[in-house]
Coordinates of C-alpha atoms in Angstrom, one line a residue:
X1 CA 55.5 72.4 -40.0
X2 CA 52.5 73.1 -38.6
X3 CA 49.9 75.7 -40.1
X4 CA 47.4 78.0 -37.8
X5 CA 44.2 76.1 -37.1
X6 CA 40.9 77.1 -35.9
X7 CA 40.5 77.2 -32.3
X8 CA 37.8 74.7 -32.1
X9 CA 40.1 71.9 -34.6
X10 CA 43.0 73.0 -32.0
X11 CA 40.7 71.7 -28.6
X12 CA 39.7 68.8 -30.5
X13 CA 42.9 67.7 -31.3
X14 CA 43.8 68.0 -27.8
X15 CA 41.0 66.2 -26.6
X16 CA 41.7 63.6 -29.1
X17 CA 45.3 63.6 -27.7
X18 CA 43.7 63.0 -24.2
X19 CA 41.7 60.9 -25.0
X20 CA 43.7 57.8 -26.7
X21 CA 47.2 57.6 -24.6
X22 CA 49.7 55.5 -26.6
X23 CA 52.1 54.0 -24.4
X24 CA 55.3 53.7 -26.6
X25 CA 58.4 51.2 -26.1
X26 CA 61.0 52.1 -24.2
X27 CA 64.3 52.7 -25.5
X28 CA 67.9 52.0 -24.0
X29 CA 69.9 53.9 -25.7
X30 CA 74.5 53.5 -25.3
X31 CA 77.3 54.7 -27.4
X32 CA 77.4 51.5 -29.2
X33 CA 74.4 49.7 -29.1
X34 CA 70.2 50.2 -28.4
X35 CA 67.7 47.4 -26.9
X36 CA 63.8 47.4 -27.7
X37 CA 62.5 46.9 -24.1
X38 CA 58.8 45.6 -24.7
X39 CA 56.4 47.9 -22.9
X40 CA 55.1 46.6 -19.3
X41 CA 51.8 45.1 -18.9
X42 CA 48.8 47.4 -18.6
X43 CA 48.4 48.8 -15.2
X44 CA 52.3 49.1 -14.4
X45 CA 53.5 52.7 -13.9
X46 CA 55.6 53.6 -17.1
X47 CA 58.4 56.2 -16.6
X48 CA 59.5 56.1 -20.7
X49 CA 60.6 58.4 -23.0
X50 CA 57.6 61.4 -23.9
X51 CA 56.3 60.6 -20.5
X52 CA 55.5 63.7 -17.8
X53 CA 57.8 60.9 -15.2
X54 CA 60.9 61.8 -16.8
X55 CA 63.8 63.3 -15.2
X56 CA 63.6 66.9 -14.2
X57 CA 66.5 67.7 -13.0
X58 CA 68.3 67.6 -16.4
X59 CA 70.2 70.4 -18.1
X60 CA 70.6 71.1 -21.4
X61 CA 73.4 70.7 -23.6
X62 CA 74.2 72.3 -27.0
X63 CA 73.9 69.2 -28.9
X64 CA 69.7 68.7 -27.4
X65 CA 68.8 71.7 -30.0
X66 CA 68.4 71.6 -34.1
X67 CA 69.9 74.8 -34.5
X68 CA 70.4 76.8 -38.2
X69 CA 71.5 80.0 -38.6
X70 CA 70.5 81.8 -35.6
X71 CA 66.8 79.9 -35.3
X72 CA 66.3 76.9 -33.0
X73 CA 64.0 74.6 -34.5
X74 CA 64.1 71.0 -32.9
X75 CA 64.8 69.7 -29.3
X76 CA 66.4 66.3 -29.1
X77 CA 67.1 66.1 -25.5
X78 CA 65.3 64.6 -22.5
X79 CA 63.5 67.4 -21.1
X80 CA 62.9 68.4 -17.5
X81 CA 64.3 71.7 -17.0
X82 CA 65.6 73.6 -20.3
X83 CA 67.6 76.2 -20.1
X84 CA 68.1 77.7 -23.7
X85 CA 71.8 78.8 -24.0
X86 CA 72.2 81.9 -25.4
X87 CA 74.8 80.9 -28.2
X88 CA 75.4 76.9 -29.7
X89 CA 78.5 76.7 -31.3
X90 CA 79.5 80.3 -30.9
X91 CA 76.3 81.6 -32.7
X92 CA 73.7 83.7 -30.6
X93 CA 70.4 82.1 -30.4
X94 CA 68.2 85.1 -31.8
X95 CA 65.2 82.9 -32.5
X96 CA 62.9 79.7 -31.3
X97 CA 61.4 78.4 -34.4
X98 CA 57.7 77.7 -35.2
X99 CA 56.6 74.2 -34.0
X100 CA 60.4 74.1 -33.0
X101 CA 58.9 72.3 -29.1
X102 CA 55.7 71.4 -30.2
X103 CA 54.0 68.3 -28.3
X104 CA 56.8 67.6 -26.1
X105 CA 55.8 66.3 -22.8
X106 CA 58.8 66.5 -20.9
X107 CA 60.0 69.3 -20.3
X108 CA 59.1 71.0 -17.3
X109 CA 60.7 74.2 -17.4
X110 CA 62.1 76.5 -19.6
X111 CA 64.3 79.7 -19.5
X112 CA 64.8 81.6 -22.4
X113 CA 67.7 83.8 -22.9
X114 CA 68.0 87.6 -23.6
X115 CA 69.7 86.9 -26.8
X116 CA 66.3 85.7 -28.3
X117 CA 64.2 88.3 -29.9
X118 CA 61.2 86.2 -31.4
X119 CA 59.5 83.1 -30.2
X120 CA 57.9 81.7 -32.8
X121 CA 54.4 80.2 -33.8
X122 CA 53.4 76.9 -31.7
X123 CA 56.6 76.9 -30.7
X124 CA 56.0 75.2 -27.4
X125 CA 51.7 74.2 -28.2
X126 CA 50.7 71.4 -26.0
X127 CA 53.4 70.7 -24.0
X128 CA 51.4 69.4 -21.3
X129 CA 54.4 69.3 -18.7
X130 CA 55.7 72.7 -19.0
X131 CA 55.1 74.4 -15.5
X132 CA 57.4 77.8 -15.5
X133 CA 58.2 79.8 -18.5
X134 CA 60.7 82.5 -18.1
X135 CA 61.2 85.1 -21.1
X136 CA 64.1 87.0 -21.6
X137 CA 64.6 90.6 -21.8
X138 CA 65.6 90.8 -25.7
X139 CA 62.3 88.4 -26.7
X140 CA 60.2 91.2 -28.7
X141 CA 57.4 88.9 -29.9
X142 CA 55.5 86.1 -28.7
X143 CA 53.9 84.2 -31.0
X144 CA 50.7 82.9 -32.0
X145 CA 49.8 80.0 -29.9
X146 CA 53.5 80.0 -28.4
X147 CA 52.6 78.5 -25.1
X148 CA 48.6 76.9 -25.7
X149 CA 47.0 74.3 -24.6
X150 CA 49.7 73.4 -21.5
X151 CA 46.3 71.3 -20.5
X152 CA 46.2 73.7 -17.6
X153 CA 50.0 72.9 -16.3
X154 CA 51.5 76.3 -16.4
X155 CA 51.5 78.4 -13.7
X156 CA 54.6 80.3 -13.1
X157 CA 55.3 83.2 -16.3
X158 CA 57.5 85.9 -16.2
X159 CA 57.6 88.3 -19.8
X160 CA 60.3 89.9 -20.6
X161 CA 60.1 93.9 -20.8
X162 CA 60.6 94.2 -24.4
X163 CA 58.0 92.2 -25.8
X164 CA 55.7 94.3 -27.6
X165 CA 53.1 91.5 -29.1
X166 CA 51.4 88.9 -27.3
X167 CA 50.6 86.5 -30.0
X168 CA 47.0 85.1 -30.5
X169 CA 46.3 82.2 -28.6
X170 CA 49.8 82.3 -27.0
X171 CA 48.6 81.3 -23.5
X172 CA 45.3 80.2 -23.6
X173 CA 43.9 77.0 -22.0
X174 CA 46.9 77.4 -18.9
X175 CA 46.6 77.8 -15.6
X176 CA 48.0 81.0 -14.7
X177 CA 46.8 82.0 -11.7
X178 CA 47.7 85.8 -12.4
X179 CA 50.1 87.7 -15.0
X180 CA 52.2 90.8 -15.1
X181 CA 51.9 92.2 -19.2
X182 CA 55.2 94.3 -18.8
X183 CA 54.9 98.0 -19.7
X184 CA 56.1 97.6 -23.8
X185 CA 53.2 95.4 -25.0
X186 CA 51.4 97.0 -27.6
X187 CA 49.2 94.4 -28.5
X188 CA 47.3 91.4 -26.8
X189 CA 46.0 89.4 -29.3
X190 CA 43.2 87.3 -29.8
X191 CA 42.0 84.6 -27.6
X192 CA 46.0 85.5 -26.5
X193 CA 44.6 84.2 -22.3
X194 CA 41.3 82.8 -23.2
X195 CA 39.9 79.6 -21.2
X196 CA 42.5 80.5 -18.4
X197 CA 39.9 79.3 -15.6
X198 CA 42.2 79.9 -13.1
X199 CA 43.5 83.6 -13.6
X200 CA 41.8 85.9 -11.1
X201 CA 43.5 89.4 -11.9
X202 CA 45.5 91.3 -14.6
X203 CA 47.2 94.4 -15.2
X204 CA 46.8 95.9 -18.6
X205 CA 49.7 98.7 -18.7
X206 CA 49.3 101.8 -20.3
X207 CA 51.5 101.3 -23.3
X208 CA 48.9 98.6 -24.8
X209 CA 46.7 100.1 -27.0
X210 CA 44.3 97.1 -28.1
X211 CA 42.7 93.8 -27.0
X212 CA 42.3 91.1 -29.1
X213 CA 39.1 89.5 -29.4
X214 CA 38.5 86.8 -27.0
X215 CA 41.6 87.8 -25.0
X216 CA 40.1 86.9 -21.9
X217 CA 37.3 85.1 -22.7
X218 CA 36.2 82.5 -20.1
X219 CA 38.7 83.3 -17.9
X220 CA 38.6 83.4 -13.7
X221 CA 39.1 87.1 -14.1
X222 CA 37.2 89.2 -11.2
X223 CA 39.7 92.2 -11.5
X224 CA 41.3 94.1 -14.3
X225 CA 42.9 97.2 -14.6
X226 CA 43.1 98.4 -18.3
X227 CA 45.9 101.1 -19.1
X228 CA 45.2 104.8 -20.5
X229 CA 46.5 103.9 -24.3
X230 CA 44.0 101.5 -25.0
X231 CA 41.7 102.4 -27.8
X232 CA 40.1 99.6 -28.6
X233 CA 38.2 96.5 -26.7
X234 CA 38.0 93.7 -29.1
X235 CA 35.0 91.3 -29.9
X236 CA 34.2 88.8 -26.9
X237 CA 37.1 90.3 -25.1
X238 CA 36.4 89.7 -21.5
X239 CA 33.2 87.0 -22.3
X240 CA 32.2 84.9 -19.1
X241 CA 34.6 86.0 -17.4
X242 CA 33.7 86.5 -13.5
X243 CA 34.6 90.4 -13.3
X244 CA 32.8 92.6 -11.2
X245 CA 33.8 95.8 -11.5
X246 CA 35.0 97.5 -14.1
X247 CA 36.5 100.9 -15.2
X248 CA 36.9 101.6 -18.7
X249 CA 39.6 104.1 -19.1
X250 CA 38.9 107.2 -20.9
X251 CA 40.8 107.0 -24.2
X252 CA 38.8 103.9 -25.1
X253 CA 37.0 104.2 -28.5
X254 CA 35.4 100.9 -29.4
X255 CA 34.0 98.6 -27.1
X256 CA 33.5 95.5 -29.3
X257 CA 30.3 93.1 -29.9
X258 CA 30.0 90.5 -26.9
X259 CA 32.9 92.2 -25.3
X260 CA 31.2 91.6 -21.6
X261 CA 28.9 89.0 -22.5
X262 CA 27.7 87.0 -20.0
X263 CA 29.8 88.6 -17.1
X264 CA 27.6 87.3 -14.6
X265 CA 28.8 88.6 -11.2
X266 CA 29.4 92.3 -12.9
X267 CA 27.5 95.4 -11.0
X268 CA 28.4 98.3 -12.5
X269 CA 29.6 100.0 -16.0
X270 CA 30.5 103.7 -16.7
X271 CA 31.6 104.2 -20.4
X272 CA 33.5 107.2 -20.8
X273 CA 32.9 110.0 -23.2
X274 CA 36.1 108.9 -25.4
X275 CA 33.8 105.8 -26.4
X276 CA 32.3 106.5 -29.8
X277 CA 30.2 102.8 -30.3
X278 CA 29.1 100.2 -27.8
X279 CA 28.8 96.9 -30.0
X280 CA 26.0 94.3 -30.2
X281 CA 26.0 92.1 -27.1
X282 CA 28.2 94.3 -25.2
X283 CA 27.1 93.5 -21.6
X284 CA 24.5 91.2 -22.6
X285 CA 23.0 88.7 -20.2
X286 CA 25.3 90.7 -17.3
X287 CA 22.0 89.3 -14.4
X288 CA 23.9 90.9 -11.7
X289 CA 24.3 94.9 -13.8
X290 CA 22.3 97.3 -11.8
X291 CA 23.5 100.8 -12.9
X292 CA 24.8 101.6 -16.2
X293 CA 25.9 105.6 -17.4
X294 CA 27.1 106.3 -21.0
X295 CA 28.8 109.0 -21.6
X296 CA 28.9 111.9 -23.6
X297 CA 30.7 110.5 -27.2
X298 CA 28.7 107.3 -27.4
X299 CA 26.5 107.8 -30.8
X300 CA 25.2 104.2 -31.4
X301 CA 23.9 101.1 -28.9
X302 CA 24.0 98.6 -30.3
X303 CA 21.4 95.5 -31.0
X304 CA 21.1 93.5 -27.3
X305 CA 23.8 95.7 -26.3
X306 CA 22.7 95.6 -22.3
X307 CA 19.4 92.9 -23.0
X308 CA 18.5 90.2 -21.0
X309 CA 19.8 91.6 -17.5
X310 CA 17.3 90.2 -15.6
X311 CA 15.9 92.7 -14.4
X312 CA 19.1 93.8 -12.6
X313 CA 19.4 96.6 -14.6
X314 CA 17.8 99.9 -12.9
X315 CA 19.4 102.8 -13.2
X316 CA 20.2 104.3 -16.6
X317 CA 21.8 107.7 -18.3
X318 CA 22.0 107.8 -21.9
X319 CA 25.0 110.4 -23.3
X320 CA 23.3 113.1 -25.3
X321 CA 25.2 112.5 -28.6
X322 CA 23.5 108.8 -28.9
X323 CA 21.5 108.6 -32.0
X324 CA 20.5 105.1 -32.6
X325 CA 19.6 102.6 -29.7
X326 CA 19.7 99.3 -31.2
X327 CA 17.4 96.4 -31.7
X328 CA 16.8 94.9 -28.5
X329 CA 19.4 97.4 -26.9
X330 CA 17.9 97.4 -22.6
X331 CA 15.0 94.5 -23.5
X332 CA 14.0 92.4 -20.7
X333 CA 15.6 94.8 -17.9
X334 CA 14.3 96.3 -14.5
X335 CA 14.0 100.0 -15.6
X336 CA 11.4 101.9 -14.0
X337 CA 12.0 105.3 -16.0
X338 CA 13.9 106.1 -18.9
X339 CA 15.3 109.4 -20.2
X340 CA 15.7 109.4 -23.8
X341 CA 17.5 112.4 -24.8
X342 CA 17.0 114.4 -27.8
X343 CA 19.6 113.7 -30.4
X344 CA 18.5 110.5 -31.0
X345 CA 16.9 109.4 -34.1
X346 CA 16.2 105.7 -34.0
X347 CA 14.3 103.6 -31.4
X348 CA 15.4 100.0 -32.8
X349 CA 13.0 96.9 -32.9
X350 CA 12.5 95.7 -29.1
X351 CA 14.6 98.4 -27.4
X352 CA 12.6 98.5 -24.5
X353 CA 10.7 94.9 -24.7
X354 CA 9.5 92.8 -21.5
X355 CA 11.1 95.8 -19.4
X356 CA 8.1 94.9 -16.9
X357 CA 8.9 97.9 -14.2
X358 CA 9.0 100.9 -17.2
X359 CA 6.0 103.0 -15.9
X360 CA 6.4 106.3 -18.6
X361 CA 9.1 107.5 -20.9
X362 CA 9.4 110.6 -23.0
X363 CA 10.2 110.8 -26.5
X364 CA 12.1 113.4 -28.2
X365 CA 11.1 115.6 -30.7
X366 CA 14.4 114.1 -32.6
X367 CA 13.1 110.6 -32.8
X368 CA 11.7 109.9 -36.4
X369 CA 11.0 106.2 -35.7
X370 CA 9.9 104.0 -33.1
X371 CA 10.8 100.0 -34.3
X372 CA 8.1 96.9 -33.9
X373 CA 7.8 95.7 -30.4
X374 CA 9.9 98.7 -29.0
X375 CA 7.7 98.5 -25.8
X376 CA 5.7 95.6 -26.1
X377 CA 4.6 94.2 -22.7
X378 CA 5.9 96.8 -20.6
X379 CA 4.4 98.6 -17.3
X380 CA 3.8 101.5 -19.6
X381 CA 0.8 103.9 -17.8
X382 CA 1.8 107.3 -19.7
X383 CA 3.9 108.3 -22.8
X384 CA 4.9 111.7 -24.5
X385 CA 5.5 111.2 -28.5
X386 CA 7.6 114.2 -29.7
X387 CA 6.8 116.0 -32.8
X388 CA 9.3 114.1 -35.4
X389 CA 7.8 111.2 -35.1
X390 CA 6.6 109.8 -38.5
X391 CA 6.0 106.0 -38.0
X392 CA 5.2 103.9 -35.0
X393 CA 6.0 99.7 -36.0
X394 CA 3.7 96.9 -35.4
X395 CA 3.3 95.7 -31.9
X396 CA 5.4 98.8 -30.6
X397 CA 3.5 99.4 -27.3
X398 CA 0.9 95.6 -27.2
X399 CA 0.3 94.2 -24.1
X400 CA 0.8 97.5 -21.8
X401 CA -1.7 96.5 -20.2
X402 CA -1.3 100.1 -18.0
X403 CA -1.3 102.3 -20.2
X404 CA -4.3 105.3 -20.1
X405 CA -2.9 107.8 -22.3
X406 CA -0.4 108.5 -25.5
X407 CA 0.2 112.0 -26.1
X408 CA 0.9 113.3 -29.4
X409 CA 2.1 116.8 -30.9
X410 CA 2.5 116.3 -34.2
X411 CA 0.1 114.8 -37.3
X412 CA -0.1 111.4 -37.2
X413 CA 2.0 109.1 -37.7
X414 CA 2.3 105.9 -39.6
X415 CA 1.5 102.9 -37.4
X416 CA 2.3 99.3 -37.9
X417 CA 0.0 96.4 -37.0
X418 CA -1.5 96.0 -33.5
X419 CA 0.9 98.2 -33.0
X420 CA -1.7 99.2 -29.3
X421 CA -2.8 96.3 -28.9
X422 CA -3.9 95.2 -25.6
X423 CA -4.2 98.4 -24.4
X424 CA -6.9 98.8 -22.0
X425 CA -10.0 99.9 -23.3
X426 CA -10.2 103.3 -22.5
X427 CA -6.6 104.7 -23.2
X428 CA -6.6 107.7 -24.4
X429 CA -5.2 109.3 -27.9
X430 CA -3.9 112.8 -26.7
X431 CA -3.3 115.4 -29.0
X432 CA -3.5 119.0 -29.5
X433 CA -6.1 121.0 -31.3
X434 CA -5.7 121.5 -34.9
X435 CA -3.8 118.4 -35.6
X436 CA -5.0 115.8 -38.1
X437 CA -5.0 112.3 -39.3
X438 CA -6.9 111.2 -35.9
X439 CA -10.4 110.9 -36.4
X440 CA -12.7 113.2 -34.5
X441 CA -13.3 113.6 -30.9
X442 CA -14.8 109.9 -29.4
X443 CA -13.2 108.2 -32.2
X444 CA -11.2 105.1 -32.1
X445 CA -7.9 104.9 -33.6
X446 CA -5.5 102.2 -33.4
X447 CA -7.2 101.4 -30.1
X448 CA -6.8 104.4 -29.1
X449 CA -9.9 106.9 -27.8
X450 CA -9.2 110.2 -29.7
X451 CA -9.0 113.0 -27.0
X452 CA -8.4 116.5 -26.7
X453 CA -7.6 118.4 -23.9
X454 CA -9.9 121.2 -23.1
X455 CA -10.9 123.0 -20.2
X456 CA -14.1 120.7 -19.6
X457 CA -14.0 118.8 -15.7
X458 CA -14.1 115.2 -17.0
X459 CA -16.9 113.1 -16.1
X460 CA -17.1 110.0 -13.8
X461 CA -19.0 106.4 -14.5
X462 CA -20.6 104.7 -11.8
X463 CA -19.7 101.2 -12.0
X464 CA -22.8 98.5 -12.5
X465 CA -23.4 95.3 -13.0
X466 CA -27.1 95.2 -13.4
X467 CA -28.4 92.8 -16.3
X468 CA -29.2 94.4 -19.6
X469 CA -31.0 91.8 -22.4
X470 CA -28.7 91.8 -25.2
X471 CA -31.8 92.9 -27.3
X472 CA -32.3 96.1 -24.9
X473 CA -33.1 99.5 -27.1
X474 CA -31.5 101.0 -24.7
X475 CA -28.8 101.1 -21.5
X476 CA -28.6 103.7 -18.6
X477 CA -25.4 105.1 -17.5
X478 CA -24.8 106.7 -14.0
X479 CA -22.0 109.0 -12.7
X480 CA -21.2 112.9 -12.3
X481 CA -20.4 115.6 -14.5
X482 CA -22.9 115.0 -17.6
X483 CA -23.7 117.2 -19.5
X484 CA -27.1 117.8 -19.0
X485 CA -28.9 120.6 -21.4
X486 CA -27.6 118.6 -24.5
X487 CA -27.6 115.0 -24.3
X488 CA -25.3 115.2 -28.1
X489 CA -22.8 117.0 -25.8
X490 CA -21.4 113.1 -24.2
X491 CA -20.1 110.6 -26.5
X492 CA -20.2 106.9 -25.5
X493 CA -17.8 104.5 -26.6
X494 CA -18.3 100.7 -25.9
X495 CA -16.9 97.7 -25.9
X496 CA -18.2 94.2 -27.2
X497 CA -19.4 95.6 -30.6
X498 CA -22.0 98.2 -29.4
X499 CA -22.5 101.3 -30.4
X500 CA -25.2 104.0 -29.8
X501 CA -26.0 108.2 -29.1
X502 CA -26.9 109.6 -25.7
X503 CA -30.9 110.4 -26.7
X504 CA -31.3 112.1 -22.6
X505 CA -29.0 113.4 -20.1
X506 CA -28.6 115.4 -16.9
X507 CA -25.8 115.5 -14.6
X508 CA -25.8 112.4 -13.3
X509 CA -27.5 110.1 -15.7
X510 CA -27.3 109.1 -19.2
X511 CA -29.5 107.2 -21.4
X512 CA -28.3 105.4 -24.5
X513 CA -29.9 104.7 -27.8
X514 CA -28.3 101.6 -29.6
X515 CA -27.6 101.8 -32.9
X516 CA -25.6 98.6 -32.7
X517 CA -26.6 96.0 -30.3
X518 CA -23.9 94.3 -28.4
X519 CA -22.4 91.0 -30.2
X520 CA -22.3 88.8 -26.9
X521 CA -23.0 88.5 -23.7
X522 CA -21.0 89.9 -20.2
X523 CA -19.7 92.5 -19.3
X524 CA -20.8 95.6 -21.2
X525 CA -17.9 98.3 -20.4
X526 CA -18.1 102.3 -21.4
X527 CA -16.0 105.7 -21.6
X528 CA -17.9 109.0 -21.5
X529 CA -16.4 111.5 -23.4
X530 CA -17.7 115.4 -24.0
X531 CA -17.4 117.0 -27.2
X532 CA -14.7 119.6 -26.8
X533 CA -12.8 117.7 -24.3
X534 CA -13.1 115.7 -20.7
X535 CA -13.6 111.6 -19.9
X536 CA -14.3 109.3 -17.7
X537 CA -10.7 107.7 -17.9
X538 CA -10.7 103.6 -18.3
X539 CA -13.4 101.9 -18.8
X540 CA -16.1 100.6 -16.7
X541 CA -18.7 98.2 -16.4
X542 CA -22.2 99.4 -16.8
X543 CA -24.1 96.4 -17.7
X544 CA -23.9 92.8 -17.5
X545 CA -25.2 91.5 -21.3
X546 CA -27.5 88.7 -20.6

């Protein structure tokens, strides 16, 4: 008998079967005697016994079948079209035994009666002839791998409407064009229709409550409708299949890891509120997904959950019980604003990553942490930090190469490495009076320019690119809105290494006492700041070091 293998040992034993064709003598078989005929030379058509050229016009006899006690579980005649009798010998046929027409490639057809209640495992794996499969009404479970591996030569099913299970594997790698899962089934189970290439549309019916993992995975599918009692949308489910619409029904509760993985040609998603947890790679790599709305139940994204859309992905609403959004959850997507909504806690590593088009986004005051490269190398120009947040990680907002101001309203926070780096010079450290951990007004922290609002106009810099000698005591700055009756008033930050005090100022001019010279030459760039509040916004060039 044979045992359950993996999935991958089954395909290679059927490309192994492919692959080295054994062309067997042919038997004569009478009453009273049998002649060896030698096998014809190669290259001569072969019509012998195993072969798909067999008769199919034959019917079946009671003495074609191994039959004990209710269970067939051989087939001795010469294929073509079966048609199972419901009794051999005056005893019903209630089941078809595991393996019982395993690797047969005659047969062509088969009908099995209502008196059958189970088929079992294998029982017709890899018959590579077998075209139509009718199931009777009293058949209650399919089982695992029943019908895989027809190498693509089944197209005609019909399931009985008592069958509750769908074994794994039954009918994958067939070539079902569509199927009708009778109202009954309960389960589908896993990879129960997977590498079906050529099945374009399924109806789930209401009484099936969950779908195995790779059920449909790599399948032709472009439609589906999924019934009211499932709960539950297993692992890889629907995986490269070519959907592209889909409705989740509201009832559904899980939607598994990978379940629409790679469903290129899918548009649109709408999770209902019934869902509780959208699993890692959900809808990842979906290039084509432009608008995506969770609802209302959903508590945790999980890691690369919609990633790597291509930047299809634009339009976005979060559910307001989500409280974790995974590692890598919407990286590399097309969103241009995102609504976070208080309730969440987490921001996982490289949620928001590469999203190129993401111009601001507010955090909640519920967020405590926001993970390493959570917004690295986005289009980032503004962000709000809400008060819970303790940490920030390393490389969380480098390379946003936009961004002028991060406003904070709480103490600050712990920040990992770089964790602003590549920020333009310039970008601003908001945060309200009274708050500490920052540095003072005109400081630098975490590349950041310390800053807080007042009711000061900010000042403007005049951009210049007049040479300065690099050992210059001094640099003049020009723009509007100095302050002029105390030069200590402005603060000047620098770039390349300098640093100095305004020693004379009026309105509109500046001068500049180095303390530290700059460390190289070109461009020499500068923010004016006031004590108390106001600045000149990014940086600009005041001086070319020579």
């Amino acid at each position: 008998m044979k045992t359950k293998l993996s999935y991958e040992q089954l395909e290679n034993k059927l490309a192994l079967a492919v692959a080295v064709p054994v062309i067997p003598p042919v038997v004569a078989v009478t009453p009273a005697s049998f002649t060896i005929v030698a096998p014809p030379p190669v290259n001569t058509p072969v019509a012998s016994v195993g072969s798909p050229a067999a008769s199919t016009s034959n019917t079946s006899a009671e003495g074609d079948f191994v039959f004990s006690q209710g269970t067939i579980t051989g087939y001795t005649g010469a294929g073509g079209v079966v048609d199972i009798p419901s009794s051999i010998n005056g005893q019903a046929v209630l089941e078809i035994g595991d393996n019982a027409f395993q690797d047969n490639a005659t047969i062509t057809s088969v009908s099995i009666p209502d008196s059958v209640v189970r088929i079992g495992d294998f029982a017709f794996y890899h018959d590579t002839s077998l075209k139509t499969v009718r199931i009777g009404n009293g058949v209650t479970s399919i089982g695992d791998y029943a019908f895989d591996s027809s190498g693509y030569a089944l197209t005609n099913l019909t399931i009985g409407n008592r069958v509750t299970r769908i074994g794994d594997y039954a009918f994958a790698v067939s070539g079902l064009g569509t199927v009708v899962i009778p109202n009954g089934v309960k389960t589908i189970g896993n990879g129960a229709f997977e590498a079906c290439v050529l099945l374009k549309s399924v109806s789930i019916p209401n009484s099936v409550t969950s779908i195995g993992n790779y059920a449909f995975k790599n399948t032709g599918l472009a439609t589906v409708q999924i019934g009211n009692g499932v709960t539950s949308i297993g692992s890889n489910a629907f995986e490269g299949s070519a959907l592209e619409t889909l409705v989740i029904p509201n009832g559904v509760k899980t939607i598994g890891d990978g379940a629409f993985k790679d469903c290129v040609s899918l548009k649109g998603v709408s999770i209902p509120d019934s869902v509780v947890r959208i699993g890692d790679f959900a809808f990842y790599h979906d290039t084509s997904l432009k608008t995506v709305r969770i609802g209302n139940g959903v508590t945790s994204i999980g890691d690369h959950a919609f990633d790597n859309t291509g930047y299809a992905l634009t339009n976005l609403t979060i559910g307001n019980r989500v409280t974790r959004i995974g590692d890598y959850a919407f990286a590399v997507s097309g969103l241009g604003t995102v609504v976070i909504p208080n309730g969440v806690k987490t921001i996982g590593n490289g949620a928001f990553e590469a999203c190129v088009s993401l111009k601001s986004v507010s955090i909640p005051n519920s967020v405590t942490s926001i993970g390493n490269y959570a917004f690295k190398n986005t289009g980032l120009t503004t962000v709000q930090i809400g008060n819970g947040v303790t940490s920030i990680g390393s490389n969380a907002f480098e390379g946003d190469t936009g961004l002028t101001s991060v406003t904070f309203t709480a103490n600050a926070p712990t920040v990992g490495t770089d964790a602003f780096k590549g920020v333009p010079f310039g970008a601003k450290a908001i945060r309200a009076l009274g708050l500490t951990g920052y540095g003072p007004n005109g400081s630098l922290w975490n590349n950041l320019i310390v800053w807080t609002p007042r009711h000061f106009f900010a000042s403007t810099v005049t951009p210049s690119t007049a040479n300065l000698d690099q050992n210059a005591a001094t640099v003049t700055i020009n723009g509007t809105g100095f302050i002029a009756a105390f030069p200590s008033a402005n603060q000047v930050i620098f770039n390349n290494g300098a640093m100095g005090r305004v020693t004379a100022a009026t309105a509109t001019r500046l001068t500049v006492t180095f303390s530290t010279k700059p460390t190289s030459t070109g461009p020499l760039l500068a923010v004016v700041m006031k004590v108390g509040g106001g600045t000149s916004g990014l940086a600009k060039q005041v001086a070319t070091v020579v």
